[in-house]
Amino acid sequence: MTFNNLLQSTDSVNVLDIENIYNGGGVGIADFNNDGLQDVYFTGNLVSNKLYLNKGEMQFSDITDKAGVNGGGGWSRGVSIVDINNDGLADIYVCASLSSDSKKRENLLYVNQGVSNGVPVFLNKAAEYGLADTSHSTMAAFFDYDNDGDLDMYLLINEIVKHESPNNFRPQQKNREHPNTDKLFRNDFNESLKHAVYTDVSIQTGITYEGFGHGVNIVDINRDGWKDVYVTNDFLSQNLLYINQRNGTFKNEASSYFKHTAENAMGQDVIDINNDGLADIIELDMNPGDNFRKKMMMNSIGYQRYSNNDYFGYQYQYVRNVLQLNQGPMVGQNDSIGHPVFSDISFAAGIAETDWSWSPSVADFDNDG
């Protein structure tokens, strides 16, 4: 595998004009030809996406062009692997961003057509499925939000609007006034087409808060049998915890669940860090570990900043990584079982300050349980 997401700055493509230029791409792992070996799909920004077929013995073959999955010349971001049509074959959903040409910002849905001459072949059917969204999207999460047995989709948006600083205080926009607002698509099976057609139901479901999205995870955080959505956002835009109301709508309850969240939040992971059966959350920020770099890089934090957060309706956030330890449910009204209580243990765990960090992946690397 020789993939390199190489970026070369030019007069028109540079960090001064495009703030999100270094946000990177994505990687998807799946067995696309059902031979029992995991294949690898990379997304590129200024370079083509690449699909590497696993030949065994740690040998891979570049089959991008034969498979028809090069990304179409767009600025590709996150990638999701999903069996969109329940045919037992892994399909690929690619998010696109940054291009001023809306056609090149159309997200791609590569539907697996099966194997031809030893190579899985794909067709882009995003438009047919209602998923050729042109927002500046970061990544997509497929899940069943309404418990009807099919996969719906949450789309994470991150668009830097020109001539607008994302760190300037202003009233928080909670009613989809800002283009930087995520979307929720409902899976509506079309009998005549014999496949799903996705419908944007963001407004009626309550997905309305603005944000500069870097990470999204789907988890039943309150263990009521309905999937919830946790979103980490960059800059002033606060992190969002959309709790499923079990009636087709969501409500952002982040401030009720979490007392500390990362301000410049990047990626996140939902894991059970202490093997107690409860979902914990780690989210990353960019606080340096040494005092000199703290003084050089961090914004000043004073009374005015605290006051502005309250005045403009933001939950106060902290410039550091946050490890949310799930303490179990609180006692609700009339001694009922309430929602979970979380405590930030990032300093105690020794992971609060890891400099500019992008994406966590928690695993048992040393096999100690």
mmCIF file of C-alpha atoms in Angstrom:
data_model
loop_
_atom_site.group_PDB
_atom_site.id
_atom_site.type_symbol
_atom_site.label_atom_id
_atom_site.label_comp_id
_atom_site.label_asym_id
_atom_site.label_seq_id
_atom_site.Cartn_x
_atom_site.Cartn_y
_atom_site.Cartn_z
ATOM 1 C CA MET A 1 0.000 0.000 0.000
ATOM 2 C CA THR A 2 1.491 3.311 -1.109
ATOM 3 C CA PHE A 3 -1.384 5.723 -0.425
ATOM 4 C CA ASN A 4 -0.257 9.228 0.549
ATOM 5 C CA ASN A 5 -2.809 11.991 1.150
ATOM 6 C CA LEU A 6 -0.307 14.590 -0.063
ATOM 7 C CA LEU A 7 -1.258 18.262 0.269
ATOM 8 C CA GLN A 8 0.685 20.952 -1.573
ATOM 9 C CA SER A 9 -0.260 24.553 -0.832
ATOM 10 C CA THR A 10 -0.968 26.915 -3.729
ATOM 11 C CA ASP A 11 -2.324 30.432 -4.121
ATOM 12 C CA SER A 12 -5.864 29.035 -4.070
ATOM 13 C CA VAL A 13 -5.408 26.013 -1.786
ATOM 14 C CA ASN A 14 -3.789 27.023 1.501
ATOM 15 C CA VAL A 15 -4.567 27.218 5.196
ATOM 16 C CA LEU A 16 -5.073 30.999 5.098
ATOM 17 C CA ASP A 17 -7.972 30.715 2.662
ATOM 18 C CA ILE A 18 -9.242 27.250 3.657
ATOM 19 C CA GLU A 19 -9.034 26.736 7.409
ATOM 20 C CA ASN A 20 -10.021 23.059 7.279
ATOM 21 C CA ILE A 21 -7.378 22.126 4.699
ATOM 22 C CA TYR A 22 -5.465 19.865 7.113
ATOM 23 C CA ASN A 23 -8.465 18.013 8.562
ATOM 24 C CA GLY A 24 -7.479 14.896 6.620
ATOM 25 C CA GLY A 25 -9.448 12.065 5.072
ATOM 26 C CA GLY A 26 -10.707 8.720 6.289
ATOM 27 C CA VAL A 27 -10.159 4.976 6.129
ATOM 28 C CA GLY A 28 -12.660 2.139 5.842
ATOM 29 C CA ILE A 29 -11.921 -1.542 6.488
ATOM 30 C CA ALA A 30 -14.169 -4.276 5.091
ATOM 31 C CA ASP A 31 -14.175 -7.542 3.161
ATOM 32 C CA PHE A 32 -15.499 -6.120 -0.098
ATOM 33 C CA ASN A 33 -15.252 -9.366 -2.107
ATOM 34 C CA ASN A 34 -16.301 -11.751 0.690
ATOM 35 C CA ASP A 35 -13.113 -13.823 0.530
ATOM 36 C CA GLY A 36 -12.534 -13.695 4.282
ATOM 37 C CA LEU A 37 -9.780 -11.049 4.081
ATOM 38 C CA GLN A 38 -10.145 -7.431 5.144
ATOM 39 C CA ASP A 39 -9.598 -4.852 2.393
ATOM 40 C CA VAL A 40 -8.705 -1.167 2.882
ATOM 41 C CA TYR A 41 -10.269 1.994 1.423
ATOM 42 C CA PHE A 42 -8.581 5.392 1.842
ATOM 43 C CA THR A 43 -10.081 8.794 1.013
ATOM 44 C CA GLY A 44 -7.927 11.599 -0.389
ATOM 45 C CA ASN A 45 -8.191 15.370 -0.543
ATOM 46 C CA LEU A 46 -6.140 16.475 -3.540
ATOM 47 C CA VAL A 47 -5.343 12.889 -4.495
ATOM 48 C CA SER A 48 -7.555 10.025 -5.631
ATOM 49 C CA ASN A 49 -9.272 7.742 -3.157
ATOM 50 C CA LYS A 50 -7.730 4.269 -3.123
ATOM 51 C CA LEU A 51 -9.098 0.750 -2.648
ATOM 52 C CA TYR A 52 -6.579 -1.965 -1.805
ATOM 53 C CA LEU A 53 -7.655 -5.596 -2.178
ATOM 54 C CA ASN A 54 -6.179 -7.956 0.399
ATOM 55 C CA LYS A 55 -4.406 -10.823 -1.390
ATOM 56 C CA GLY A 56 -3.293 -12.540 1.813
ATOM 57 C CA GLU A 57 0.133 -12.758 3.470
ATOM 58 C CA MET A 58 -0.021 -8.956 4.047
ATOM 59 C CA GLN A 59 -0.001 -8.275 0.310
ATOM 60 C CA PHE A 60 -2.429 -5.745 -1.181
ATOM 61 C CA SER A 61 -3.345 -4.798 -4.747
ATOM 62 C CA ASP A 62 -4.564 -1.349 -5.874
ATOM 63 C CA ILE A 63 -7.902 -2.012 -7.625
ATOM 64 C CA THR A 64 -9.291 1.540 -7.422
ATOM 65 C CA ASP A 65 -9.921 2.130 -11.118
ATOM 66 C CA LYS A 66 -11.235 -1.367 -11.801
ATOM 67 C CA ALA A 67 -13.605 -1.062 -8.847
ATOM 68 C CA GLY A 68 -14.768 2.439 -9.852
ATOM 69 C CA VAL A 69 -14.237 4.136 -6.482
ATOM 70 C CA ASN A 70 -11.676 6.911 -7.081
ATOM 71 C CA GLY A 71 -13.792 9.670 -5.506
ATOM 72 C CA GLY A 72 -14.659 11.565 -8.669
ATOM 73 C CA GLY A 73 -12.132 14.338 -8.157
ATOM 74 C CA GLY A 74 -13.791 15.773 -5.055
ATOM 75 C CA TRP A 75 -12.230 16.656 -1.698
ATOM 76 C CA SER A 76 -13.120 13.455 0.173
ATOM 77 C CA ARG A 77 -13.362 13.347 3.962
ATOM 78 C CA GLY A 78 -14.848 10.600 6.111
ATOM 79 C CA VAL A 79 -15.864 7.166 4.862
ATOM 80 C CA SER A 80 -18.521 4.809 6.232
ATOM 81 C CA ILE A 81 -18.876 1.125 5.405
ATOM 82 C CA VAL A 82 -22.507 0.001 5.282
ATOM 83 C CA ASP A 83 -24.595 -2.663 3.574
ATOM 84 C CA ILE A 84 -27.061 -0.104 2.232
ATOM 85 C CA ASN A 85 -29.332 -2.592 0.440
ATOM 86 C CA ASN A 86 -29.043 -5.673 2.667
ATOM 87 C CA ASP A 87 -27.549 -7.863 -0.063
ATOM 88 C CA GLY A 88 -24.650 -9.108 2.050
ATOM 89 C CA LEU A 89 -22.090 -6.938 0.238
ATOM 90 C CA ALA A 90 -20.215 -4.046 1.853
ATOM 91 C CA ASP A 91 -20.945 -0.643 0.296
ATOM 92 C CA ILE A 92 -19.007 2.622 0.713
ATOM 93 C CA TYR A 93 -20.334 6.078 1.650
ATOM 94 C CA VAL A 94 -17.900 8.963 1.164
ATOM 95 C CA CYS A 95 -18.335 12.492 2.513
ATOM 96 C CA ALA A 96 -17.094 15.434 0.431
ATOM 97 C CA SER A 97 -16.193 18.975 1.454
ATOM 98 C CA LEU A 98 -14.338 22.248 0.777
ATOM 99 C CA SER A 99 -14.805 22.524 -3.010
ATOM 100 C CA SER A 100 -16.568 25.695 -4.193
ATOM 101 C CA ASP A 101 -18.184 23.574 -6.918
ATOM 102 C CA SER A 102 -21.294 22.029 -5.343
ATOM 103 C CA LYS A 103 -21.194 19.186 -7.869
ATOM 104 C CA LYS A 104 -17.821 18.116 -6.464
ATOM 105 C CA ARG A 105 -19.286 18.333 -2.958
ATOM 106 C CA GLU A 106 -21.867 15.659 -3.676
ATOM 107 C CA ASN A 107 -21.390 12.794 -1.255
ATOM 108 C CA LEU A 108 -20.833 9.421 -2.896
ATOM 109 C CA LEU A 109 -22.570 6.110 -2.281
ATOM 110 C CA TYR A 110 -20.634 3.309 -3.926
ATOM 111 C CA VAL A 111 -23.012 0.335 -4.061
ATOM 112 C CA ASN A 112 -21.252 -3.019 -4.362
ATOM 113 C CA GLN A 113 -22.345 -4.857 -7.528
ATOM 114 C CA GLY A 114 -20.473 -8.054 -6.745
ATOM 115 C CA VAL A 115 -17.218 -9.518 -8.040
ATOM 116 C CA SER A 116 -16.138 -9.368 -11.690
ATOM 117 C CA ASN A 117 -12.858 -11.006 -12.732
ATOM 118 C CA GLY A 118 -11.815 -11.241 -9.104
ATOM 119 C CA VAL A 119 -12.496 -7.558 -8.350
ATOM 120 C CA PRO A 120 -15.485 -6.044 -6.490
ATOM 121 C CA VAL A 121 -17.215 -3.503 -8.747
ATOM 122 C CA PHE A 122 -19.132 -0.464 -7.476
ATOM 123 C CA LEU A 123 -21.607 2.071 -8.886
ATOM 124 C CA ASN A 124 -22.232 5.515 -7.380
ATOM 125 C CA LYS A 125 -25.943 5.589 -6.518
ATOM 126 C CA ALA A 126 -25.985 8.440 -4.018
ATOM 127 C CA ALA A 127 -28.568 10.454 -5.978
ATOM 128 C CA GLU A 128 -30.886 7.444 -6.367
ATOM 129 C CA TYR A 129 -30.792 6.846 -2.624
ATOM 130 C CA GLY A 130 -31.231 10.532 -1.699
ATOM 131 C CA LEU A 131 -27.757 10.760 -0.182
ATOM 132 C CA ALA A 132 -25.899 13.015 -2.663
ATOM 133 C CA ASP A 133 -25.800 15.788 -0.072
ATOM 134 C CA THR A 134 -23.656 18.833 -0.935
ATOM 135 C CA SER A 135 -23.079 20.197 2.570
ATOM 136 C CA HIS A 136 -19.481 20.425 3.776
ATOM 137 C CA SER A 137 -19.736 17.059 5.525
ATOM 138 C CA THR A 138 -17.146 15.380 7.729
ATOM 139 C CA MET A 139 -18.528 11.891 8.235
ATOM 140 C CA ALA A 140 -21.723 9.852 8.347
ATOM 141 C CA ALA A 141 -23.093 7.427 10.922
ATOM 142 C CA PHE A 142 -25.678 4.846 9.874
ATOM 143 C CA PHE A 143 -28.027 3.632 12.631
ATOM 144 C CA ASP A 144 -31.684 2.874 13.336
ATOM 145 C CA TYR A 145 -32.951 5.921 15.241
ATOM 146 C CA ASP A 146 -36.670 5.052 15.054
ATOM 147 C CA ASN A 147 -36.376 1.322 15.810
ATOM 148 C CA ASP A 148 -38.160 0.322 12.607
ATOM 149 C CA GLY A 149 -35.496 -2.178 11.575
ATOM 150 C CA ASP A 150 -33.652 -0.225 8.874
ATOM 151 C CA LEU A 151 -30.605 2.040 8.814
ATOM 152 C CA ASP A 152 -31.074 5.803 8.968
ATOM 153 C CA MET A 153 -28.152 8.226 8.693
ATOM 154 C CA TYR A 154 -26.688 11.103 10.735
ATOM 155 C CA LEU A 155 -24.509 13.477 8.697
ATOM 156 C CA LEU A 156 -21.830 15.526 10.469
ATOM 157 C CA ILE A 157 -21.240 19.017 9.004
ATOM 158 C CA ASN A 158 -18.190 21.288 9.314
ATOM 159 C CA GLU A 159 -18.190 24.412 7.160
ATOM 160 C CA ILE A 160 -16.040 27.468 7.851
ATOM 161 C CA VAL A 161 -18.072 30.415 6.566
ATOM 162 C CA LYS A 162 -15.900 33.078 4.954
ATOM 163 C CA HIS A 163 -15.491 36.363 6.845
ATOM 164 C CA GLU A 164 -16.961 34.786 9.989
ATOM 165 C CA SER A 165 -14.710 33.854 12.891
ATOM 166 C CA PRO A 166 -15.875 30.622 14.580
ATOM 167 C CA ASN A 167 -14.454 31.864 17.897
ATOM 168 C CA ASN A 168 -16.282 35.195 18.049
ATOM 169 C CA PHE A 169 -19.070 35.244 20.607
ATOM 170 C CA ARG A 170 -22.585 35.728 19.233
ATOM 171 C CA PRO A 171 -25.973 34.251 20.150
ATOM 172 C CA GLN A 172 -25.898 30.490 19.794
ATOM 173 C CA GLN A 173 -27.920 29.367 16.800
ATOM 174 C CA LYS A 174 -30.233 26.515 17.743
ATOM 175 C CA ASN A 175 -32.838 26.511 14.969
ATOM 176 C CA ARG A 176 -30.865 25.597 11.833
ATOM 177 C CA GLU A 177 -30.145 29.251 11.006
ATOM 178 C CA HIS A 178 -26.515 28.399 10.290
ATOM 179 C CA PRO A 179 -25.337 26.229 7.350
ATOM 180 C CA ASN A 180 -23.015 24.508 9.810
ATOM 181 C CA THR A 181 -25.790 22.324 11.234
ATOM 182 C CA ASP A 182 -25.835 18.532 11.098
ATOM 183 C CA LYS A 183 -28.522 16.521 9.316
ATOM 184 C CA LEU A 184 -30.559 13.398 9.977
ATOM 185 C CA PHE A 185 -31.876 11.278 7.107
ATOM 186 C CA ARG A 186 -34.674 8.729 7.546
ATOM 187 C CA ASN A 187 -34.657 5.488 5.576
ATOM 188 C CA ASP A 188 -37.893 5.241 3.573
ATOM 189 C CA PHE A 189 -38.046 2.064 1.512
ATOM 190 C CA ASN A 190 -39.364 2.693 -2.005
ATOM 191 C CA GLU A 191 -41.377 -0.262 -3.264
ATOM 192 C CA SER A 192 -41.134 0.694 -6.925
ATOM 193 C CA LEU A 193 -37.355 1.201 -6.780
ATOM 194 C CA LYS A 194 -36.846 -1.784 -4.466
ATOM 195 C CA HIS A 195 -34.336 0.106 -2.347
ATOM 196 C CA ALA A 196 -34.221 2.812 0.298
ATOM 197 C CA VAL A 197 -34.663 6.492 -0.461
ATOM 198 C CA TYR A 198 -33.391 8.739 2.318
ATOM 199 C CA THR A 199 -35.429 11.753 3.471
ATOM 200 C CA ASP A 200 -33.969 14.747 5.333
ATOM 201 C CA VAL A 201 -35.932 14.875 8.608
ATOM 202 C CA SER A 202 -33.556 17.150 10.525
ATOM 203 C CA ILE A 203 -36.092 19.837 11.420
ATOM 204 C CA GLN A 204 -38.912 17.585 12.605
ATOM 205 C CA THR A 205 -36.544 15.398 14.629
ATOM 206 C CA GLY A 206 -34.865 18.294 16.470
ATOM 207 C CA ILE A 207 -31.388 18.166 14.907
ATOM 208 C CA THR A 208 -31.087 21.938 14.940
ATOM 209 C CA TYR A 209 -27.943 23.072 16.807
ATOM 210 C CA GLU A 210 -25.037 24.593 14.891
ATOM 211 C CA GLY A 211 -21.545 23.115 15.227
ATOM 212 C CA PHE A 212 -18.178 22.517 13.611
ATOM 213 C CA GLY A 213 -18.365 18.737 13.694
ATOM 214 C CA HIS A 214 -15.272 16.565 14.047
ATOM 215 C CA GLY A 215 -16.701 13.411 15.591
ATOM 216 C CA VAL A 216 -19.989 11.533 15.978
ATOM 217 C CA ASN A 217 -20.813 8.324 17.823
ATOM 218 C CA ILE A 218 -24.037 6.413 18.182
ATOM 219 C CA VAL A 219 -24.709 4.957 21.631
ATOM 220 C CA ASP A 220 -27.677 4.162 23.845
ATOM 221 C CA ILE A 221 -26.259 6.364 26.576
ATOM 222 C CA ASN A 222 -29.210 6.035 28.976
ATOM 223 C CA ARG A 223 -29.890 2.357 28.210
ATOM 224 C CA ASP A 224 -33.539 2.821 27.302
ATOM 225 C CA GLY A 225 -33.316 0.759 24.109
ATOM 226 C CA TRP A 226 -33.142 3.777 21.757
ATOM 227 C CA LYS A 227 -30.006 5.053 20.051
ATOM 228 C CA ASP A 228 -28.657 8.483 21.042
ATOM 229 C CA VAL A 229 -26.130 10.673 19.204
ATOM 230 C CA TYR A 230 -22.997 12.295 20.657
ATOM 231 C CA VAL A 231 -21.264 14.978 18.582
ATOM 232 C CA THR A 232 -17.942 16.694 19.282
ATOM 233 C CA ASN A 233 -17.634 20.191 17.799
ATOM 234 C CA ASP A 234 -14.666 22.500 17.294
ATOM 235 C CA PHE A 235 -14.318 26.145 18.388
ATOM 236 C CA LEU A 236 -17.039 27.798 20.499
ATOM 237 C CA SER A 237 -19.788 25.546 19.190
ATOM 238 C CA GLN A 238 -20.548 23.202 22.048
ATOM 239 C CA ASN A 239 -20.615 19.437 22.011
ATOM 240 C CA LEU A 240 -24.070 17.943 21.554
ATOM 241 C CA LEU A 241 -25.748 14.951 23.150
ATOM 242 C CA TYR A 242 -28.962 14.290 21.282
ATOM 243 C CA ILE A 243 -31.082 12.055 23.522
ATOM 244 C CA ASN A 244 -33.645 9.982 21.654
ATOM 245 C CA GLN A 245 -37.099 10.904 22.949
ATOM 246 C CA ARG A 246 -38.556 7.617 21.633
ATOM 247 C CA ASN A 247 -41.151 9.482 19.577
ATOM 248 C CA GLY A 248 -39.138 10.282 16.460
ATOM 249 C CA THR A 249 -37.433 13.339 17.960
ATOM 250 C CA PHE A 250 -34.192 14.201 19.785
ATOM 251 C CA LYS A 251 -33.328 16.701 22.518
ATOM 252 C CA ASN A 252 -29.854 18.076 23.218
ATOM 253 C CA GLU A 253 -29.146 17.245 26.871
ATOM 254 C CA ALA A 254 -25.355 17.574 26.944
ATOM 255 C CA SER A 255 -25.337 20.081 29.809
ATOM 256 C CA SER A 256 -27.416 17.725 31.986
ATOM 257 C CA TYR A 257 -25.132 14.742 31.422
ATOM 258 C CA PHE A 258 -21.671 16.372 31.310
ATOM 259 C CA LYS A 259 -20.135 19.043 33.554
ATOM 260 C CA HIS A 260 -16.893 19.201 31.548
ATOM 261 C CA THR A 261 -16.501 18.987 27.768
ATOM 262 C CA ALA A 262 -13.593 19.805 25.447
ATOM 263 C CA GLU A 263 -13.731 23.254 23.842
ATOM 264 C CA ASN A 264 -11.849 22.629 20.590
ATOM 265 C CA ALA A 265 -13.174 19.094 20.446
ATOM 266 C CA MET A 266 -11.770 16.815 17.775
ATOM 267 C CA GLY A 267 -12.425 13.070 17.505
ATOM 268 C CA GLN A 268 -14.032 10.878 20.145
ATOM 269 C CA ASP A 269 -14.582 7.273 21.072
ATOM 270 C CA VAL A 270 -17.242 5.558 23.170
ATOM 271 C CA ILE A 271 -15.803 2.702 25.209
ATOM 272 C CA ASP A 272 -16.142 0.902 28.548
ATOM 273 C CA ILE A 273 -12.885 2.043 30.104
ATOM 274 C CA ASN A 274 -13.274 0.187 33.432
ATOM 275 C CA ASN A 275 -15.239 -2.941 32.446
ATOM 276 C CA ASP A 276 -18.351 -2.033 34.449
ATOM 277 C CA GLY A 277 -20.730 -2.462 31.527
ATOM 278 C CA LEU A 278 -21.365 1.284 31.166
ATOM 279 C CA ALA A 279 -20.458 3.468 28.198
ATOM 280 C CA ASP A 280 -17.661 5.974 28.853
ATOM 281 C CA ILE A 281 -16.514 8.675 26.423
ATOM 282 C CA ILE A 282 -13.115 10.081 25.484
ATOM 283 C CA GLU A 283 -12.888 13.279 23.439
ATOM 284 C CA LEU A 284 -9.740 15.075 22.307
ATOM 285 C CA ASP A 285 -8.610 18.703 22.319
ATOM 286 C CA MET A 286 -5.240 20.402 21.819
ATOM 287 C CA ASN A 287 -3.831 21.414 25.210
ATOM 288 C CA PRO A 288 -0.009 21.093 25.208
ATOM 289 C CA GLY A 289 1.690 19.157 27.959
ATOM 290 C CA ASP A 290 4.435 21.697 28.758
ATOM 291 C CA ASN A 291 4.051 25.143 30.278
ATOM 292 C CA PHE A 292 5.911 27.065 27.538
ATOM 293 C CA ARG A 293 3.648 25.779 24.768
ATOM 294 C CA LYS A 294 0.569 26.446 26.896
ATOM 295 C CA LYS A 295 1.563 30.105 27.183
ATOM 296 C CA MET A 296 2.342 30.364 23.478
ATOM 297 C CA MET A 297 -0.741 28.623 22.088
ATOM 298 C CA MET A 298 -3.715 28.882 24.442
ATOM 299 C CA ASN A 299 -6.226 31.718 24.409
ATOM 300 C CA SER A 300 -6.519 33.852 27.497
ATOM 301 C CA ILE A 301 -9.237 32.647 29.845
ATOM 302 C CA GLY A 302 -10.738 35.156 32.218
ATOM 303 C CA TYR A 303 -13.926 36.465 33.732
ATOM 304 C CA GLN A 304 -15.081 38.030 30.460
ATOM 305 C CA ARG A 305 -14.947 34.679 28.695
ATOM 306 C CA TYR A 306 -16.977 32.999 31.429
ATOM 307 C CA SER A 307 -19.528 35.822 31.256
ATOM 308 C CA ASN A 308 -19.796 35.627 27.469
ATOM 309 C CA ASN A 309 -20.509 31.907 27.604
ATOM 310 C CA ASP A 310 -23.439 32.537 29.935
ATOM 311 C CA TYR A 311 -24.685 35.607 28.089
ATOM 312 C CA PHE A 312 -24.694 34.033 24.632
ATOM 313 C CA GLY A 313 -26.072 30.667 25.749
ATOM 314 C CA TYR A 314 -23.030 28.396 25.486
ATOM 315 C CA GLN A 315 -22.110 25.620 27.889
ATOM 316 C CA TYR A 316 -18.677 26.422 29.313
ATOM 317 C CA GLN A 317 -15.988 24.157 27.857
ATOM 318 C CA TYR A 318 -12.394 23.324 28.780
ATOM 319 C CA VAL A 319 -9.299 23.326 26.562
ATOM 320 C CA ARG A 320 -8.135 19.783 27.258
ATOM 321 C CA ASN A 321 -8.948 16.181 26.525
ATOM 322 C CA VAL A 322 -11.893 14.863 28.502
ATOM 323 C CA LEU A 323 -12.463 11.298 29.698
ATOM 324 C CA GLN A 324 -16.079 10.954 30.779
ATOM 325 C CA LEU A 325 -16.433 8.138 33.320
ATOM 326 C CA ASN A 326 -19.988 6.824 33.522
ATOM 327 C CA GLN A 327 -20.985 6.632 37.207
ATOM 328 C CA GLY A 328 -24.332 4.999 36.531
ATOM 329 C CA PRO A 329 -27.816 6.478 36.793
ATOM 330 C CA MET A 330 -28.696 9.282 39.153
ATOM 331 C CA VAL A 331 -31.799 9.212 41.331
ATOM 332 C CA GLY A 332 -34.644 10.921 39.512
ATOM 333 C CA GLN A 333 -37.932 12.362 40.710
ATOM 334 C CA ASN A 334 -39.878 10.247 43.192
ATOM 335 C CA ASP A 335 -36.861 7.930 43.567
ATOM 336 C CA SER A 336 -37.048 6.935 39.915
ATOM 337 C CA ILE A 337 -33.949 5.972 37.928
ATOM 338 C CA GLY A 338 -32.577 9.055 36.209
ATOM 339 C CA HIS A 339 -30.036 9.529 33.451
ATOM 340 C CA PRO A 340 -26.349 8.597 33.893
ATOM 341 C CA VAL A 341 -23.929 10.837 35.774
ATOM 342 C CA PHE A 342 -20.484 11.410 34.236
ATOM 343 C CA SER A 343 -17.223 12.561 35.840
ATOM 344 C CA ASP A 344 -14.196 13.874 33.949
ATOM 345 C CA ILE A 345 -11.161 11.822 35.045
ATOM 346 C CA SER A 346 -8.764 12.893 32.276
ATOM 347 C CA PHE A 347 -6.166 14.370 34.656
ATOM 348 C CA ALA A 348 -6.356 11.379 37.003
ATOM 349 C CA ALA A 349 -5.908 9.058 34.025
ATOM 350 C CA GLY A 350 -2.929 11.055 32.733
ATOM 351 C CA ILE A 351 -4.389 11.861 29.314
ATOM 352 C CA ALA A 352 -5.711 15.432 29.694
ATOM 353 C CA GLU A 353 -2.856 17.144 27.841
ATOM 354 C CA THR A 354 -1.611 15.444 24.669
ATOM 355 C CA ASP A 355 -1.124 18.490 22.417
ATOM 356 C CA TRP A 356 -3.076 18.802 19.163
ATOM 357 C CA SER A 357 -4.755 15.395 19.034
ATOM 358 C CA TRP A 358 -7.216 14.305 16.376
ATOM 359 C CA SER A 359 -8.777 10.898 16.870
ATOM 360 C CA PRO A 360 -8.726 8.380 19.747
ATOM 361 C CA SER A 361 -9.042 4.639 19.321
ATOM 362 C CA VAL A 362 -9.285 2.719 22.577
ATOM 363 C CA ALA A 363 -8.338 -0.970 22.586
ATOM 364 C CA ASP A 364 -6.680 -3.600 24.780
ATOM 365 C CA PHE A 365 -3.295 -3.361 23.080
ATOM 366 C CA ASP A 366 -1.403 -5.421 25.679
ATOM 367 C CA ASN A 367 -4.066 -8.125 26.156
ATOM 368 C CA ASP A 368 -4.335 -7.589 29.910
ATOM 369 C CA GLY A 369 -8.130 -7.493 29.947
#
